Amino acid sequence: MAKVMKKILNDPRHAVSEMIDGLVLASGGRTRRLDGLDAIVKTEIPDGKVALLIGGGSGHEPIFHGFVGDNLGDGAACGQFFAAPAPHIICAAAKAVHRGKGILFLYGNYAGDNMNFDIAAEMLIDEGIDVRTVRVRDDVAAAPRERVEDRRGIAGDVLMIKIAGAAAAALDNLDEVERIARKAAANVCSMGVAVSAGSIPETGRATFELADDEIEVGMGAHGEAGIARQKLAPADQVADQLMARILPDLPFGAGDEVALLLNNLGATTMMEMLVINRRIRKTLDERGIRVHRTDVGTWLTVQEMAGFSVTLMKLDEELKHYLDAPCRSVGFTNWGGL
Amino acid sequence: MGARVLDAAGATEMLRAVSRAVIANTDRLTDADLAIGDGDHGIGMRRGFEAALTALEAPQPGIDGAFRATGMAIMATTGGAAGAVFGTVFTAGAKAFAGEPQISAESFRRFLAEAQASVARRGGVGEGQKTMFDALAYAARAAEGTDDLTAAVHAAAAGALAGVEATKDMIATTGKARSLGERSLGHPDPGAISVSVILGAMQEFVSA
């Protein structure tokens, strides 16, 4: 029997709904909830704006509901814990953010998300609304590059939402927003490691079992099995192991400029994250890869899972421009830029 | 074997029995999903079939209406891949039973065939990928060759169980279990178990 997690919640079946209510209150009037639905949208979206709708299963907070804001998502459709949102939630959120210039759907590549967002897109297209879809497939551990279609979307979502959000705010052309999002998606790679399991609040049970002295390398954002289960090792060694898989994948090489994102899966400390950042930076420096910006934080979590993921995105001037745009939301604010 | 007349009222009652059976199997489905997935299949299915039970409290206009109401309730509340796939199974029933005053062996087979085709289209899956589709395919094949509804439903339920067994020997190539590779061997697919629960409840209903 998997371990039972302690959590400070009311009825876990209402946790997603209560979480959204709390988020709206924390957003200072900049977001609202759609009546009776697990969907959150910006209160002010100008007419003629290309809309960006993000979403996915809940429990990875602050993504996705926490990424609704300025230069980020216009709305988020939220599923239950680790389960894609239903088509009618996606449709309602899409209609609430549509301002006549079409909608970009941006989400992680999972069977459930793909099916539910596709059903919603078909319904909206039938109504004459232009909907495009870009799926984030950044997890290099999930499948080799020749099967990139099978890769999961993990923390690359964060940089993707930032770039697509800034592009959708600046440009009034859905074709262009889609093109930029696709370019970003083709240039992002991630991989993670879990030190301990997360849980699903509705069952209260850990999603996998890991011995106290073991780590799972390359696991998915729901505890999907990784590529290796091994003994806990020093930070430098673990960081090297991830980089050994990420760097040759795109590949990343001398002269490249990248965005580096270190995502905490929930229960790892900032100290550990920064120790890892030090080693990764050394690796990149040695290979002549320039880091344009570094984001270290907690964005795509798996409840109390301990561990982290590394994301690298290869940049050009256009991607840098949108990546550096200031953004503001409950889950991710970078108003001054770094 | 008794044989119930499955008109709109009978079909509605059967779908209520199916919903209760899925809800009763929540923990079993969760345990199966914890073994090779992320452990949310049981609670998702419970959510969907609780909503279906509520939707089916009202009398339904026709067999197709009952199946459509069930499918829409599941799709709206289950979420995830399971919501899309199992919602599709029941809306496929709405197509197969359109205009039929009673469920016959022939229209029941049409339902299984339509469900298979719709799930394949929506999920991009085929046989052998260790999904609920395998149980559906086994059930559809088993239900062939009889003009008796009760016999067809019994055969389909037995077929679904054989399909569940068959998934134990498969390596998942789609869905969240895909990353397990050979580690998924020996475990039955949770979605396939759900198909067997659904068809098992139909079997029990038509035999009562």
XYZ file of C-alpha atoms in Angstrom:
546
model
C 0.000 0.000 0.000
C 1.401 3.325 -1.053
C 2.094 5.928 1.593
C -0.799 8.230 2.610
C 0.050 11.942 2.442
C -0.922 14.524 5.044
C -2.574 17.582 3.509
C -4.333 20.701 4.760
C -7.486 20.569 2.653
C -11.238 20.449 3.033
C -13.027 17.775 0.992
C -10.336 16.875 -1.590
C -13.055 16.594 -4.224
C -13.557 20.348 -3.935
C -9.874 21.230 -3.780
C -9.467 22.278 -7.433
C -12.515 24.515 -7.237
C -11.439 26.045 -3.914
C -7.930 26.552 -5.262
C -9.299 28.555 -8.197
C -11.422 30.700 -5.887
C -8.356 31.416 -3.784
C -6.300 32.268 -6.823
C -8.861 34.750 -8.148
C -8.864 36.473 -4.756
C -5.075 36.646 -4.816
C -4.988 38.182 -8.284
C -6.248 41.584 -7.145
C -9.148 41.768 -9.580
C -7.070 40.844 -12.622
C -8.696 37.424 -13.056
C -12.134 35.911 -12.656
C -13.600 32.454 -12.556
C -16.141 31.298 -15.134
C -19.445 30.567 -13.419
C -19.572 27.035 -12.088
C -16.528 25.917 -14.082
C -12.907 25.184 -13.252
C -11.695 27.881 -15.593
C -10.071 31.225 -14.940
C -9.723 34.164 -17.329
C -8.295 37.671 -17.310
C -10.830 40.345 -16.494
C -9.448 42.742 -19.105
C -8.696 41.452 -22.579
C -8.676 44.089 -25.317
C -10.780 43.619 -28.459
C -8.725 42.442 -31.407
C -6.217 40.592 -29.236
C -5.081 37.125 -30.293
C -6.138 34.874 -27.401
C -3.857 32.399 -25.631
C -5.643 29.587 -23.822
C -3.543 27.314 -21.657
C -4.577 24.445 -19.451
C -4.230 20.905 -18.280
C -4.628 18.793 -15.221
C -4.518 20.496 -11.837
C -2.074 19.722 -9.071
C 0.950 21.148 -10.892
C 0.421 24.570 -9.385
C 1.004 27.361 -10.010
C 0.847 26.205 -13.641
C -1.649 26.544 -15.394
C -4.257 28.573 -13.509
C -1.511 30.707 -11.928
C -0.149 31.693 -15.344
C -3.156 33.767 -16.384
C -2.018 37.367 -16.537
C -0.250 40.118 -18.443
C 1.914 38.778 -21.294
C 0.960 35.237 -20.248
C -2.239 33.179 -20.756
C -5.551 34.972 -21.294
C -7.323 32.041 -19.706
C -6.751 28.575 -18.305
C -8.984 25.505 -18.469
C -8.325 23.328 -15.448
C -8.911 19.617 -15.043
C -9.052 17.651 -11.863
C -5.761 16.510 -10.330
C -3.414 15.311 -13.105
C -6.391 14.808 -15.460
C -7.091 16.914 -18.548
C -9.997 19.387 -18.446
C -13.241 18.316 -20.117
C -14.137 19.746 -23.554
C -16.996 21.949 -22.299
C -14.647 23.682 -19.808
C -12.104 24.312 -22.576
C -14.842 25.605 -24.902
C -16.264 27.956 -22.281
C -12.818 29.325 -21.425
C -11.971 29.707 -25.114
C -15.135 31.685 -25.817
C -14.531 33.861 -22.767
C -11.083 34.914 -23.994
C -11.822 35.138 -27.730
C -11.699 38.682 -29.086
C -12.280 37.981 -32.760
C -8.666 37.235 -33.742
C -8.564 33.509 -33.040
C -7.172 31.414 -30.227
C -3.933 29.537 -29.672
C -4.267 26.424 -27.494
C -1.006 25.715 -25.685
C -0.610 22.696 -23.427
C 1.553 19.686 -22.637
C 1.515 16.642 -24.907
C -0.566 14.016 -23.065
C -3.204 11.693 -24.510
C -5.935 13.153 -22.291
C -5.090 16.781 -22.990
C -4.746 16.102 -26.701
C -8.153 14.426 -26.935
C -10.073 16.910 -24.807
C -8.518 20.016 -26.382
C -9.031 18.497 -29.855
C -12.719 17.852 -29.140
C -13.078 21.459 -27.956
C -11.155 22.803 -30.966
C -13.423 20.873 -33.347
C -16.504 22.315 -31.629
C -15.122 25.880 -31.818
C -13.981 25.549 -35.432
C -17.515 24.351 -36.280
C -18.707 27.668 -34.867
C -16.315 29.568 -37.094
C -13.648 30.389 -34.480
C -10.031 30.064 -35.646
C -8.234 27.719 -33.233
C -4.618 26.582 -33.515
C -2.816 24.117 -31.297
C 0.781 23.924 -30.144
C 1.738 21.062 -27.844
C 4.766 21.225 -25.591
C 6.949 18.107 -26.006
C 10.126 18.904 -24.133
C 10.837 15.800 -22.021
C 13.900 14.192 -23.613
C 13.570 11.197 -21.272
C 10.139 10.262 -22.595
C 11.190 9.259 -26.109
C 14.152 9.611 -28.464
C 14.225 12.657 -30.765
C 13.010 10.628 -33.764
C 9.805 10.057 -31.803
C 9.487 13.629 -30.544
C 5.720 13.345 -31.072
C 5.677 10.949 -28.111
C 7.448 13.289 -25.703
C 5.645 14.616 -22.643
C 5.315 18.290 -21.881
C 7.011 19.222 -18.603
C 8.586 22.472 -17.345
C 9.232 23.697 -20.884
C 5.598 24.814 -20.540
C 6.809 27.747 -18.430
C 9.046 29.283 -21.112
C 6.490 28.411 -23.796
C 3.673 30.241 -22.027
C 5.920 33.219 -21.439
C 6.934 33.469 -25.112
C 3.495 32.690 -26.575
C 1.876 35.044 -24.062
C 4.139 37.938 -24.974
C 3.706 37.257 -28.702
C -0.085 37.048 -28.391
C -0.090 40.366 -26.527
C 2.144 42.144 -29.041
C 0.951 40.797 -32.391
C -2.533 40.890 -33.862
C -1.980 37.924 -36.150
C -2.686 34.339 -35.052
C -0.452 32.916 -37.807
C 2.522 34.797 -36.415
C 1.792 33.871 -32.792
C 1.508 30.228 -33.813
C 4.757 30.402 -35.807
C 6.676 31.844 -32.860
C 5.212 29.306 -30.433
C 6.170 26.470 -32.799
C 9.702 27.778 -33.088
C 9.993 27.932 -29.304
C 8.549 24.412 -28.982
C 11.087 23.050 -31.469
C 13.957 24.507 -29.432
C 13.151 23.432 -25.887
C 14.369 20.361 -24.016
C 13.874 19.303 -20.402
C 14.521 16.416 -18.093
C 13.796 15.811 -14.437
C 14.671 13.684 -11.453
C 12.488 12.684 -8.509
C 13.814 12.189 -5.001
C 10.405 11.320 -3.544
C 6.907 10.742 -4.899
C 4.004 13.152 -5.130
C 0.425 12.159 -4.456
C -3.076 12.667 -5.791
C -5.084 14.577 -3.169
C -8.307 12.692 -3.943
C -6.723 9.357 -3.100
C -4.148 10.753 -0.678
C -1.748 8.116 -1.904
C 1.745 8.438 -3.328
C 1.808 7.879 -7.088
C 4.835 5.583 -6.872
C 7.121 4.089 -4.293
C 10.748 4.961 -4.026
C 13.084 3.666 -1.342
C 14.592 6.276 0.988
C 17.979 5.998 -0.690
C 16.723 5.906 -4.289
C 15.997 8.473 -7.006
C 14.055 8.153 -10.266
C 15.811 9.802 -13.199
C 13.780 11.086 -16.133
C 10.354 10.506 -14.592
C 7.252 12.280 -15.836
C 5.272 15.045 -14.177
C 2.757 12.567 -12.776
C 5.291 10.051 -11.554
C 5.455 8.179 -14.857
C 8.472 5.921 -14.780
C 11.766 7.411 -15.853
C 14.762 5.938 -17.582
C 16.673 4.813 -14.488
C 16.102 4.166 -10.823
C 19.309 4.440 -8.863
C 20.905 5.255 -5.542
C 20.851 8.872 -4.390
C 23.977 10.658 -5.602
C 25.613 14.073 -4.995
C 24.004 17.091 -6.723
C 26.829 17.544 -9.229
C 26.565 13.962 -10.366
C 22.769 14.150 -10.793
C 23.026 17.468 -12.642
C 25.686 16.004 -14.956
C 23.499 13.015 -15.649
C 20.600 15.218 -16.796
C 22.846 17.474 -18.874
C 24.432 14.446 -20.559
C 21.019 13.619 -21.935
C 19.782 17.143 -22.698
C 22.843 18.685 -24.386
C 23.239 16.213 -27.286
C 19.510 16.081 -27.905
C 18.800 19.288 -29.848
C 21.850 19.450 -29.839
C 23.070 22.434 -27.809
C 26.625 23.467 -28.582
C 29.318 26.139 -28.561
C 28.057 29.565 -29.560
C 24.436 28.804 -28.664
C 22.527 31.154 -26.471
C 19.975 29.565 -24.154
C 17.376 30.226 -21.529
C 17.948 28.039 -18.474
C 15.037 27.132 -16.254
C 15.306 25.064 -13.094
C 11.915 23.887 -11.927
C 11.294 22.621 -8.416
C 8.821 19.720 -8.419
C 7.381 20.787 -5.086
C 9.400 19.788 -2.051
C 12.997 20.483 -2.934
C 14.620 23.471 -1.225
C 15.935 26.608 -2.940
C 19.341 25.725 -1.532
C 19.382 22.458 -3.461
C 18.162 24.206 -6.613
C 20.953 26.772 -6.418
C 23.599 24.137 -5.769
C 22.401 22.431 -8.947
C 22.354 25.726 -10.867
C 26.029 26.260 -9.996
C 26.995 22.914 -11.536
C 24.814 23.279 -14.630
C 26.220 26.727 -15.280
C 29.738 25.305 -15.071
C 28.839 22.624 -17.617
C 27.348 25.204 -19.996
C 30.314 27.563 -19.594
C 32.760 24.760 -20.376
C 30.906 24.050 -23.605
C 30.736 27.666 -24.706
C 26.959 27.852 -24.315
C 25.874 31.303 -23.180
C 23.032 31.623 -20.690
C 20.843 34.567 -21.680
C 18.649 34.285 -18.611
C 18.138 31.937 -15.689
C 14.852 31.253 -13.933
C 14.978 29.193 -10.751
C 11.657 28.528 -9.083
C 8.620 26.436 -8.397
C 6.170 26.393 -11.295
C 5.287 22.925 -12.460
C 4.947 20.842 -9.343
C 3.682 17.348 -8.634
C 2.231 18.021 -5.212
C 4.857 17.089 -2.598
C 7.192 15.411 -5.045
C 10.792 16.309 -4.264
C 13.116 16.747 -7.168
C 13.666 19.146 -10.020
C 13.890 19.450 -13.762
C 16.282 21.296 -16.041
C 14.984 23.075 -19.151
C 17.122 24.574 -21.883
C 15.728 26.600 -24.767
C 17.916 27.617 -27.670
C 17.254 31.264 -28.439
C 17.416 33.600 -31.399
C 16.741 37.346 -31.313
C 13.016 36.888 -31.833
C 12.573 34.311 -29.060
C 14.740 36.439 -26.737
C 12.561 39.448 -27.417
C 9.361 37.697 -26.330
C 11.003 35.752 -23.512
C 12.285 38.988 -21.990
C 8.923 40.755 -22.083
C 7.752 41.547 -18.546
C 4.954 39.342 -17.284
C 2.654 39.405 -14.294
C 0.444 36.729 -12.738
C -0.043 35.075 -9.368
C 2.235 32.189 -10.375
C 4.914 33.947 -12.384
C 5.804 37.614 -12.299
C 8.849 39.134 -13.883
C 7.980 42.772 -14.308
C 11.469 44.204 -14.383
C 13.175 41.502 -16.374
C 16.474 39.906 -15.452
C -31.402 -17.117 -18.937
C -33.964 -14.433 -18.506
C -34.232 -11.784 -21.134
C -35.158 -8.236 -20.338
C -36.754 -6.053 -22.948
C -34.358 -3.208 -23.476
C -36.518 -0.328 -24.620
C -35.684 3.244 -23.615
C -36.745 2.627 -19.999
C -34.857 -0.675 -19.856
C -31.745 0.807 -21.428
C -31.845 3.685 -18.944
C -32.130 1.234 -16.088
C -29.237 -0.790 -17.509
C -27.041 2.293 -17.782
C -27.852 3.113 -14.149
C -26.728 -0.382 -13.185
C -23.551 0.109 -15.234
C -22.886 3.410 -13.441
C -23.359 1.834 -10.007
C -20.996 -0.987 -10.939
C -18.246 1.388 -12.051
C -18.644 3.441 -8.861
C -18.448 0.242 -6.785
C -15.138 -0.600 -8.499
C -13.446 2.763 -7.776
C -10.744 1.338 -5.488
C -10.010 -1.582 -7.763
C -9.512 0.776 -10.712
C -7.332 3.084 -8.623
C -5.137 0.176 -7.518
C -4.765 -1.023 -11.103
C -3.792 2.479 -12.219
C -1.317 2.950 -9.370
C 0.512 -0.128 -10.672
C 1.208 1.271 -14.148
C -0.230 4.798 -14.302
C -0.736 7.728 -11.976
C -3.546 6.299 -9.876
C -6.404 8.600 -10.854
C -8.446 6.275 -13.068
C -10.789 5.136 -10.298
C -11.682 8.579 -9.021
C -12.106 9.932 -12.548
C -14.460 7.116 -13.494
C -16.373 7.533 -10.232
C -16.847 11.240 -10.954
C -18.097 10.523 -14.461
C -20.512 7.752 -13.585
C -21.871 9.633 -10.576
C -22.744 12.419 -13.020
C -24.238 9.826 -15.384
C -26.423 8.468 -12.569
C -27.715 11.979 -11.913
C -28.362 12.559 -15.617
C -30.210 9.229 -15.865
C -32.601 10.095 -13.047
C -34.742 11.795 -15.685
C -36.616 9.581 -18.157
C -34.719 9.496 -21.455
C -36.180 10.053 -24.908
C -35.157 6.832 -26.627
C -32.280 4.419 -26.149
C -30.000 6.761 -28.047
C -30.959 9.600 -25.692
C -30.010 7.495 -22.657
C -26.625 6.611 -24.154
C -26.012 10.210 -25.230
C -26.854 11.564 -21.760
C -24.483 9.019 -20.217
C -21.680 9.832 -22.644
C -22.044 13.586 -22.260
C -22.112 13.355 -18.448
C -18.936 11.270 -18.468
C -17.144 13.514 -20.929
C -18.068 16.619 -18.950
C -16.990 15.394 -15.522
C -14.411 12.615 -15.767
C -11.785 14.665 -17.576
C -8.489 13.233 -18.703
C -8.098 10.608 -21.377
C -10.725 8.475 -19.636
C -13.375 11.188 -19.982
C -12.798 11.586 -23.694
C -12.584 7.854 -24.361
C -15.410 6.528 -22.175
C -17.605 9.498 -23.085
C -17.012 8.522 -26.717
C -17.976 4.878 -26.028
C -21.434 5.902 -24.850
C -22.044 8.594 -27.461
C -21.148 5.857 -29.981
C -24.097 3.974 -28.471
C -26.284 6.972 -29.247
C -25.362 6.620 -32.925
C -25.804 2.832 -33.011
C -29.212 2.856 -31.322
C -30.684 5.908 -33.089
C -34.301 5.219 -34.018
C -34.266 1.729 -32.455
C -37.248 0.948 -30.203
C -35.334 -1.908 -28.548
C -31.743 -3.063 -28.244
C -31.218 -6.169 -30.403
C -28.188 -8.429 -30.729
C -27.508 -6.709 -34.028
C -27.673 -3.130 -32.720
C -25.659 -4.126 -29.639
C -22.900 -5.363 -31.981
C -23.209 -2.144 -33.953
C -22.687 -0.291 -30.674
C -19.466 -2.206 -29.961
C -18.223 -1.643 -33.522
C -19.084 2.059 -33.441
C -17.433 2.427 -30.017
C -14.258 0.813 -31.360
C -14.178 3.015 -34.450
C -14.834 6.210 -32.469
C -12.198 5.453 -29.829
C -9.639 4.566 -32.508
C -10.348 7.837 -34.298
C -10.260 9.984 -31.173
C -7.340 8.387 -29.397
C -5.317 7.232 -32.385
C -5.038 3.756 -30.872
C -5.295 0.246 -32.207
C -5.099 -3.232 -30.741
C -2.032 -4.383 -28.845
C -1.149 -1.047 -27.269
C -2.364 -2.087 -23.816
C -5.394 0.196 -23.568
C -9.130 -0.099 -23.035
C -9.345 -0.563 -26.811
C -8.069 -4.126 -26.432
C -10.967 -5.094 -24.153
C -13.387 -3.423 -26.548
C -11.957 -5.281 -29.552
C -12.065 -8.643 -27.755
C -15.662 -7.956 -26.687
C -16.768 -6.993 -30.192
C -15.266 -10.143 -31.709
C -16.774 -12.375 -29.032
C -20.261 -10.950 -29.601
C -20.319 -12.005 -33.254
C -22.490 -14.825 -34.567
C -25.599 -14.791 -32.418
C -29.069 -13.324 -32.925
C -29.829 -13.499 -29.219
C -29.172 -10.294 -27.277
C -28.558 -12.020 -23.957
C -26.069 -14.387 -25.563
C -24.354 -11.499 -27.337
C -24.002 -9.463 -24.123
C -22.693 -12.502 -22.207
C -20.170 -13.205 -24.940
C -19.079 -9.551 -25.023
C -18.575 -9.485 -21.238
C -16.526 -12.686 -21.370
C -14.592 -11.269 -24.310
C -13.796 -8.107 -22.377
C -12.395 -10.194 -19.511
C -10.230 -12.090 -21.996
C -9.119 -8.709 -23.334
C -8.127 -7.609 -19.819
C -6.061 -10.788 -19.446
C -4.446 -10.167 -22.829
C -3.324 -6.673 -21.809
C -1.176 -8.249 -19.071
C 1.120 -9.611 -21.774
C 1.355 -6.315 -23.638
C 3.892 -3.511 -23.325
C 2.180 -0.139 -23.178
C 2.984 2.022 -26.199
C 0.583 4.887 -25.524
C -0.677 6.870 -22.552
C 1.130 7.477 -19.290
C 2.065 3.788 -18.895
C 4.142 3.990 -22.077
C 7.209 5.174 -20.186
C 7.230 1.958 -18.156
C 8.160 -0.108 -21.187
C 8.645 -3.719 -20.136
C 7.864 -2.819 -16.554
C 4.191 -2.605 -17.628
C 4.252 -6.366 -18.321
C 2.162 -8.509 -16.001
C -0.228 -5.698 -15.106
C -3.669 -5.447 -16.718
C -4.653 -2.113 -18.245
C -6.969 -0.139 -15.921
C -9.082 1.159 -18.818
C -9.567 -2.392 -20.068
C -10.755 -3.367 -16.581
C -13.290 -0.535 -16.785
C -14.620 -1.907 -20.078
C -15.003 -5.323 -18.442
C -16.842 -3.765 -15.485
C -19.212 -1.933 -17.858
C -19.965 -4.994 -20.000
C -20.108 -7.215 -16.897
C -22.807 -4.953 -15.449
C -24.716 -5.104 -18.741
C -24.478 -8.897 -18.653
C -25.779 -9.033 -15.105
C -28.595 -6.673 -16.012
C -29.851 -8.576 -19.046
C -29.683 -11.870 -17.111
C -31.611 -10.681 -14.070
